[in-house]
Tab-separated table of C-alpha atoms in Angstrom:
chain	number	residue	atom	x	y	z
A	1314	ALA	CA	28.816	35.886	35.790
A	1315	ARG	CA	30.216	35.112	33.253
A	1316	GLY	CA	29.417	32.495	33.465
A	1317	LEU	CA	25.611	32.418	34.135
A	1318	LYS	CA	25.410	35.371	31.293
A	1319	PHE	CA	26.280	32.909	28.993
A	1320	LYS	CA	23.827	29.828	29.806
A	1321	MET	CA	20.504	32.317	30.054
A	1322	PHE	CA	22.273	33.434	26.699
A	1323	THR	CA	21.957	30.032	25.798
A	1324	ILE	CA	18.087	29.980	27.069
A	1325	LYS	CA	17.438	32.129	25.838
A	1326	GLU	CA	18.794	31.555	22.150
A	1327	PHE	CA	17.515	27.827	22.403
A	1328	ILE	CA	13.822	29.103	23.096
A	1329	LEU	CA	14.186	31.184	20.504
A	1330	HIS	CA	15.376	28.189	18.334
A	1331	ILE	CA	12.710	25.925	18.787
A	1332	LEU	CA	9.728	29.087	17.950
A	1333	CYS	CA	11.865	28.909	14.939
A	1334	ILE	CA	11.440	25.936	13.811
A	1335	SER	CA	8.064	26.063	14.974
A	1336	ILE	CA	7.653	28.959	12.571
A	1337	LEU	CA	8.928	27.654	9.848
A	1338	CYS	CA	7.110	24.089	9.945
A	1339	GLU	CA	3.726	26.002	10.277
A	1340	ALA	CA	5.081	27.923	7.257
A	1341	CYS	CA	5.344	24.945	5.412
A	1342	TYR	CA	3.229	23.209	6.216
A	1343	GLY	CA	0.407	25.933	5.665
A	1344	GLN	CA	2.038	26.227	1.656
A	1345	ALA	CA	2.794	22.302	1.537
A	1346	CYS	CA	0.007	20.657	3.182
A	1347	ASN	CA	-3.497	22.997	2.469
A	1348	ASP	CA	-5.030	24.305	-0.876
A	1349	ASP	CA	-4.365	27.555	-1.340
A	1350	ASP	CA	-7.616	28.766	-1.800
A	1351	ASP	CA	-9.089	28.359	1.379
A	1352	ASP	CA	-6.912	25.262	3.337
A	1353	SER	CA	-10.294	23.001	3.210
A	1354	SER	CA	-8.291	20.728	1.530
A	1355	PRO	CA	-4.998	19.194	2.147
A	1356	VAL	CA	-2.562	19.059	-0.656
A	1357	VAL	CA	1.365	17.690	-1.068
A	1358	VAL	CA	3.703	18.492	-3.670
A	1359	THR	CA	5.681	15.621	-5.645
A	1360	LYS	CA	7.052	16.085	-8.721
A	1361	ASN	CA	4.993	14.756	-11.372
A	1362	GLY	CA	1.719	17.026	-9.750
A	1363	LYS	CA	0.245	17.741	-6.634
A	1364	ILE	CA	-1.534	15.671	-4.505
A	1365	PHE	CA	-5.248	16.567	-3.187
A	1366	GLY	CA	-6.835	14.373	0.727
A	1367	LYS	CA	-8.593	15.625	2.993
A	1368	TYR	CA	-8.797	16.632	6.308
A	1369	VAL	CA	-10.521	13.383	9.086
A	1370	GLN	CA	-10.899	14.715	12.544
A	1371	VAL	CA	-8.774	12.182	15.117
A	1372	MET	CA	-9.082	12.866	19.042
A	1373	ASP	CA	-10.684	16.490	17.863
A	1374	LYS	CA	-7.231	16.681	15.762
A	1375	ASN	CA	-6.824	16.988	11.974
A	1376	VAL	CA	-5.534	14.663	10.528
A	1377	SER	CA	-4.747	14.473	6.344
A	1378	ALA	CA	-5.427	11.547	4.773
A	1379	PHE	CA	-5.263	10.949	1.340
A	1380	LEU	CA	-6.851	7.933	0.110
A	1381	GLY	CA	-6.949	5.970	-3.006
A	1382	ILE	CA	-3.269	7.192	-5.010
A	1383	PRO	CA	-2.998	4.957	-7.275
A	1384	PHE	CA	0.140	2.967	-7.573
A	1385	ALA	CA	0.737	0.975	-10.204
A	1386	LYS	CA	-0.953	0.724	-13.389
A	1387	PRO	CA	-4.844	-0.642	-13.473
A	1388	PRO	CA	-3.917	-4.367	-14.082
A	1389	VAL	CA	-6.786	-5.333	-16.600
A	1390	GLY	CA	-6.623	-6.421	-19.786
A	1391	ASP	CA	-3.967	-8.014	-21.192
A	1392	LEU	CA	-1.872	-7.270	-17.806
A	1393	ARG	CA	-4.451	-9.442	-15.883
A	1394	PHE	CA	-1.731	-11.688	-14.774
A	1395	LYS	CA	0.996	-10.229	-15.038
A	1396	VAL	CA	3.055	-8.545	-12.550
A	1397	SER	CA	2.395	-5.270	-11.733
A	1398	GLU	CA	4.086	-2.617	-13.800
A	1399	PRO	CA	4.682	1.244	-12.430
A	1400	ILE	CA	1.621	4.222	-12.558
A	1401	GLU	CA	2.861	6.085	-15.205
A	1402	SER	CA	3.741	9.796	-14.624
A	1403	TRP	CA	0.572	11.872	-13.934
A	1404	ASN	CA	2.160	15.256	-14.062
A	1405	GLY	CA	-1.278	17.237	-13.100
A	1406	THR	CA	-3.267	16.637	-9.755
A	1407	ILE	CA	-4.533	13.318	-8.079
A	1408	ILE	CA	-8.120	13.930	-5.435
A	1409	ALA	CA	-7.146	11.468	-3.171
A	1410	LYS	CA	-10.424	12.341	-0.623
A	1411	GLU	CA	-12.274	9.030	-0.910
A	1412	LYS	CA	-10.965	5.255	-0.103
A	1413	THR	CA	-11.131	2.471	-3.740
A	1414	PRO	CA	-13.151	-1.270	-3.780
A	1415	GLY	CA	-10.675	-3.506	-2.881
A	1416	CYS	CA	-9.167	-6.041	-5.007
A	1417	MET	CA	-11.272	-9.102	-6.793
A	1418	GLN	CA	-12.568	-11.536	-3.861
A	1419	TYR	CA	-15.069	-13.346	-2.907
A	1420	SER	CA	-16.965	-13.756	0.182
A	1421	THR	CA	-19.109	-15.666	2.296
A	1422	ARG	CA	-18.142	-15.361	5.750
A	1423	GLU	CA	-17.879	-11.972	7.784
A	1424	VAL	CA	-15.527	-12.026	10.165
A	1425	GLY	CA	-13.416	-8.802	10.548
A	1426	TRP	CA	-10.398	-9.130	7.732
A	1427	VAL	CA	-13.590	-10.900	5.786
A	1428	PRO	CA	-15.067	-7.877	3.181
A	1429	PRO	CA	-19.570	-8.171	4.207
A	1430	PRO	CA	-21.017	-9.598	0.383
A	1431	THR	CA	-21.702	-6.058	-0.162
A	1432	PHE	CA	-18.095	-4.479	-0.352
A	1433	ASN	CA	-17.686	-3.046	-3.438
A	1434	VAL	CA	-14.709	-4.610	-5.277
A	1435	SER	CA	-12.729	-4.589	-8.596
A	1436	GLU	CA	-9.572	-5.998	-10.518
A	1437	ASP	CA	-8.723	-2.509	-11.375
A	1438	CYS	CA	-7.564	-1.762	-6.812
A	1439	LEU	CA	-3.330	-1.060	-6.558
A	1440	TYR	CA	-4.794	2.372	-4.330
A	1441	LEU	CA	-2.770	3.121	-1.223
A	1442	ASN	CA	-3.210	5.645	1.317
A	1443	VAL	CA	-1.988	7.839	3.701
A	1444	TRP	CA	-2.687	9.561	6.425
A	1445	LEU	CA	-0.530	11.748	8.431
A	1446	PRO	CA	-0.549	13.336	12.128
A	1447	PRO	CA	-1.373	16.982	13.195
A	1448	ASN	CA	0.409	19.959	12.516
A	1449	CYS	CA	3.387	16.798	9.650
A	1450	CYS	CA	6.034	19.792	8.347
A	1451	CYS	CA	5.515	18.264	4.529
A	1452	ASN	CA	9.244	19.792	3.474
A	1453	SER	CA	10.701	19.899	6.362
A	1454	SER	CA	13.672	18.683	7.182
A	1455	PHE	CA	13.664	16.990	9.733
A	1456	LYS	CA	10.713	13.562	8.188
A	1457	LEU	CA	8.606	11.451	10.382
A	1458	PRO	CA	8.801	7.321	11.186
A	1459	VAL	CA	7.322	5.758	8.016
A	1460	MET	CA	4.808	2.202	8.920
A	1461	ALA	CA	3.667	-0.147	6.331
A	1462	TRP	CA	0.767	-2.505	6.292
A	1463	ILE	CA	0.264	-5.159	4.645
A	1464	HIS	CA	-3.338	-6.382	5.434
A	1465	GLY	CA	-4.310	-10.069	6.226
A	1466	GLY	CA	-7.503	-12.383	4.737
A	1467	GLY	CA	-5.744	-15.580	3.503
A	1468	LEU	CA	-4.136	-14.071	0.568
A	1469	TYR	CA	-7.840	-15.147	-0.933
A	1470	SER	CA	-9.860	-11.658	0.782
A	1471	GLY	CA	-9.108	-8.549	3.168
A	1472	SER	CA	-8.712	-4.980	1.666
A	1473	ALA	CA	-6.299	-2.217	2.996
A	1474	MET	CA	-9.792	0.342	2.867
A	1475	LEU	CA	-11.393	-1.149	5.414
A	1476	ASP	CA	-12.571	1.058	8.173
A	1477	MET	CA	-10.966	-1.811	10.235
A	1478	TYR	CA	-6.947	-0.743	8.696
A	1479	ASP	CA	-7.850	2.974	9.412
A	1480	GLY	CA	-4.192	4.694	10.301
A	1481	GLY	CA	-5.549	8.345	11.524
A	1482	VAL	CA	-5.672	6.521	14.781
A	1483	MET	CA	-1.873	5.176	14.709
A	1484	ALA	CA	-0.795	8.448	13.160
A	1485	THR	CA	-1.956	11.290	15.692
A	1486	LEU	CA	-0.835	9.214	18.783
A	1487	GLY	CA	2.947	7.569	17.019
A	1488	GLU	CA	3.908	10.769	15.189
A	1489	VAL	CA	4.324	8.586	12.370
A	1490	ILE	CA	2.792	8.416	8.417
A	1491	VAL	CA	0.978	5.331	8.005
A	1492	VAL	CA	0.830	3.457	4.317
A	1493	THR	CA	-1.745	1.024	3.606
A	1494	PHE	CA	-2.006	-0.567	-0.115
A	1495	ASN	CA	-3.700	-3.120	-1.786
A	1496	TYR	CA	-2.580	-6.521	-3.169
A	1497	ARG	CA	-4.197	-9.075	-6.111
A	1498	LEU	CA	-5.247	-12.119	-4.185
A	1499	SER	CA	-6.537	-15.491	-4.888
A	1500	VAL	CA	-6.010	-16.733	-8.600
A	1501	PHE	CA	-6.183	-12.826	-10.120
A	1502	GLY	CA	-2.670	-12.920	-7.231
A	1503	PHE	CA	-1.357	-15.934	-7.342
A	1504	LEU	CA	-2.612	-17.859	-10.528
A	1505	SER	CA	1.219	-19.618	-11.155
A	1506	LEU	CA	1.868	-20.997	-14.374
A	1507	ASP	CA	5.614	-19.925	-14.608
A	1508	SER	CA	5.219	-18.217	-17.391
A	1509	LYS	CA	5.572	-13.906	-18.530
A	1510	ASP	CA	1.821	-14.345	-18.695
A	1511	ALA	CA	1.780	-15.701	-15.237
A	1512	PRO	CA	4.448	-16.233	-13.259
A	1513	GLY	CA	3.004	-16.333	-10.012
A	1514	ASN	CA	3.384	-15.136	-6.970
A	1515	GLN	CA	1.784	-11.366	-8.770
A	1516	GLY	CA	0.176	-9.871	-5.177
A	1517	LEU	CA	3.952	-9.994	-4.163
A	1518	HIS	CA	4.921	-7.719	-7.243
A	1519	ASP	CA	2.534	-5.546	-5.910
A	1520	GLN	CA	3.150	-5.177	-2.511
A	1521	LEU	CA	6.632	-5.245	-3.438
A	1522	LEU	CA	6.113	-2.177	-6.420
A	1523	ALA	CA	4.077	0.031	-2.384
A	1524	LEU	CA	6.988	-0.190	-0.727
A	1525	LYS	CA	8.601	1.142	-4.308
A	1526	TRP	CA	6.263	3.642	-4.705
A	1527	ILE	CA	6.832	4.902	-0.549
A	1528	HIS	CA	10.221	4.775	-1.617
A	1529	GLU	CA	10.031	7.957	-4.275
A	1530	TYR	CA	7.452	9.560	-2.948
A	1531	ILE	CA	6.823	9.384	1.181
A	1532	SER	CA	9.795	12.504	1.240
A	1533	TYR	CA	6.744	14.402	-0.237
A	1534	PHE	CA	4.219	13.729	2.402
A	1535	GLY	CA	7.211	14.392	4.998
A	1536	GLY	CA	8.201	10.812	5.687
A	1537	ASP	CA	11.082	9.335	6.215
A	1538	PRO	CA	12.417	6.555	3.047
A	1539	ASP	CA	14.888	5.883	4.586
A	1540	SER	CA	12.959	5.315	8.141
A	1541	VAL	CA	9.889	2.691	6.261
A	1542	THR	CA	9.008	-0.542	9.024
A	1543	LEU	CA	6.604	-2.630	6.998
A	1544	PHE	CA	4.586	-4.480	9.163
A	1545	GLY	CA	0.711	-7.080	9.113
A	1546	GLU	CA	-1.442	-9.817	10.500
A	1547	SER	CA	-1.856	-13.889	9.397
A	1548	ALA	CA	-1.315	-13.748	5.798
A	1549	GLY	CA	0.380	-10.040	6.107
A	1550	SER	CA	2.014	-10.534	8.098
A	1551	LEU	CA	3.369	-14.216	5.999
A	1552	SER	CA	3.537	-11.225	3.397
A	1553	VAL	CA	6.084	-9.311	5.936
A	1554	SER	CA	8.619	-12.860	5.676
A	1555	LEU	CA	8.764	-12.839	2.276
A	1556	GLN	CA	9.387	-9.314	1.908
A	1557	MET	CA	12.204	-9.204	5.045
A	1558	ILE	CA	13.841	-12.212	2.404
A	1559	SER	CA	13.509	-10.812	-0.320
A	1560	PRO	CA	16.491	-9.881	-2.819
A	1561	LEU	CA	14.186	-7.610	-4.721
A	1562	SER	CA	12.589	-5.243	-1.810
A	1563	LYS	CA	16.279	-4.720	-0.060
A	1564	ASN	CA	16.401	-0.963	0.873
A	1565	LEU	CA	12.570	-0.386	0.591
A	1566	PHE	CA	12.128	-0.876	3.841
A	1567	HIS	CA	14.460	-1.303	7.393
A	1568	ARG	CA	12.706	-2.833	10.718
A	1569	ALA	CA	9.075	-6.083	11.125
A	1570	ILE	CA	6.639	-6.595	12.437
A	1571	MET	CA	5.674	-9.947	12.408
A	1572	GLU	CA	1.516	-10.734	13.852
A	1573	SER	CA	0.956	-14.484	13.404
A	1574	GLY	CA	2.442	-15.762	9.870
A	1575	SER	CA	5.242	-16.947	8.353
A	1576	ALA	CA	7.518	-17.325	4.887
A	1577	ALA	CA	7.443	-20.990	6.546
A	1578	GLN	CA	3.896	-21.842	6.685
A	1579	PRO	CA	3.627	-24.947	4.428
A	1580	THR	CA	-0.263	-24.436	4.014
A	1581	LYS	CA	0.610	-20.707	1.308
A	1582	VAL	CA	3.567	-22.693	-0.848
A	1583	PHE	CA	3.509	-24.853	-3.884
A	1584	ASP	CA	5.489	-25.787	-5.850
A	1585	PRO	CA	5.082	-25.488	-10.308
A	1586	GLU	CA	4.040	-28.765	-10.128
A	1587	GLU	CA	0.913	-28.583	-7.165
A	1588	ALA	CA	0.984	-25.028	-9.033
A	1589	LEU	CA	0.370	-25.983	-12.902
A	1590	ASP	CA	-2.760	-28.528	-11.180
A	1591	THR	CA	-3.870	-26.171	-9.059
A	1592	ALA	CA	-4.573	-23.684	-12.298
A	1593	ILE	CA	-6.116	-26.696	-13.751
A	1594	LYS	CA	-8.984	-27.930	-11.739
A	1595	PHE	CA	-9.588	-23.714	-11.478
A	1596	SER	CA	-9.783	-23.293	-15.371
A	1597	GLU	CA	-12.125	-26.884	-15.874
A	1598	LEU	CA	-14.171	-24.858	-12.272
A	1599	VAL	CA	-15.222	-21.964	-14.592
A	1600	GLY	CA	-15.634	-23.889	-17.997
A	1601	CYS	CA	-12.374	-23.647	-19.599
A	1602	SER	CA	-11.834	-26.758	-22.080
A	1603	ILE	CA	-7.642	-27.690	-21.091
A	1604	SER	CA	-5.884	-29.628	-23.865
A	1605	ASP	CA	-4.390	-32.523	-22.971
A	1606	SER	CA	-0.541	-32.322	-24.966
A	1607	ASP	CA	2.043	-31.266	-23.607
A	1608	GLU	CA	3.146	-28.745	-20.708
A	1609	ASN	CA	3.325	-25.979	-22.416
A	1610	ALA	CA	0.235	-25.944	-24.900
A	1611	ILE	CA	-1.970	-26.494	-21.452
A	1612	LYS	CA	-0.317	-23.488	-19.882
A	1613	ARG	CA	-1.983	-21.889	-23.209
A	1614	ASP	CA	-5.124	-22.361	-22.851
A	1615	ILE	CA	-5.514	-21.847	-19.270
A	1616	ILE	CA	-4.546	-18.258	-19.654
A	1617	ASN	CA	-5.759	-17.511	-22.502
A	1618	CYS	CA	-9.236	-19.244	-21.628
A	1619	LEU	CA	-9.138	-17.191	-18.068
A	1620	LYS	CA	-8.246	-13.782	-19.305
A	1621	ASN	CA	-11.455	-14.528	-21.971
A	1622	LYS	CA	-13.567	-14.802	-18.395
A	1623	SER	CA	-15.227	-11.855	-16.776
A	1624	ALA	CA	-13.509	-10.807	-13.171
A	1625	ASP	CA	-16.641	-11.564	-11.072
A	1626	GLU	CA	-16.685	-15.212	-13.721
A	1627	LEU	CA	-12.911	-15.742	-11.815
């Protein structure tokens, strides 16, 4: 009898404990993920200020979407072709309710991963999106796993802002937090002069900076910075493999999913001489005058000319 009584008490205690957790989660969700005025917008409070998102309907459920959050300084002006720099503390409010433009690219065809010619692009493009599953508890001690997506497109096209990469369904069905992000493409992301003005692999550094942002801020969204899965397709998969072998991304993600494409892809790897030759040919195509003097002068001519071209010209 005593054993039965003890067992019944344990079950009651367990049920009560679960109810308390549910109420606590509901309360912290209301406090941390909803606008105080009319509950019309989800809001996350970070150390730097608030980020307002919006609710989107996914399978008749409300998913919190935070769209177009900046994670780097705009790579424009003197920062063009340079390694991306972290965004400064904003100490205020970020309105993240609309997707931002994709990175600069030239579209000549319409397939799923290549944006159509009408797609909005900009040199100021280093933004990311975050989707939270329904009833995500931002301030709970239980943190959700995170999945960070790198889009494909041959490193010259594509965007995290395409509808095909919307993370709402995955967040809902998988009970995970989904993050997608842009990175610079083509000449903006991969011009390589082996110098501080154009070190090469700028697009990969953009990805790295997005991962650092996730590591620093995702806990405010209810995500676990120690449980991040990096996944991508095609050039995104190539990027995942490169991040896997880079010491710079150590501890920023913990699992990886590669959907075709790898670091062993020979068509995407150039030695410094090939990279410089490609830069010279590209510069001449856009009307730059390149000197025939020493290598440093050639690199200087290239960077000075390309920085004075408009993004559309490039």
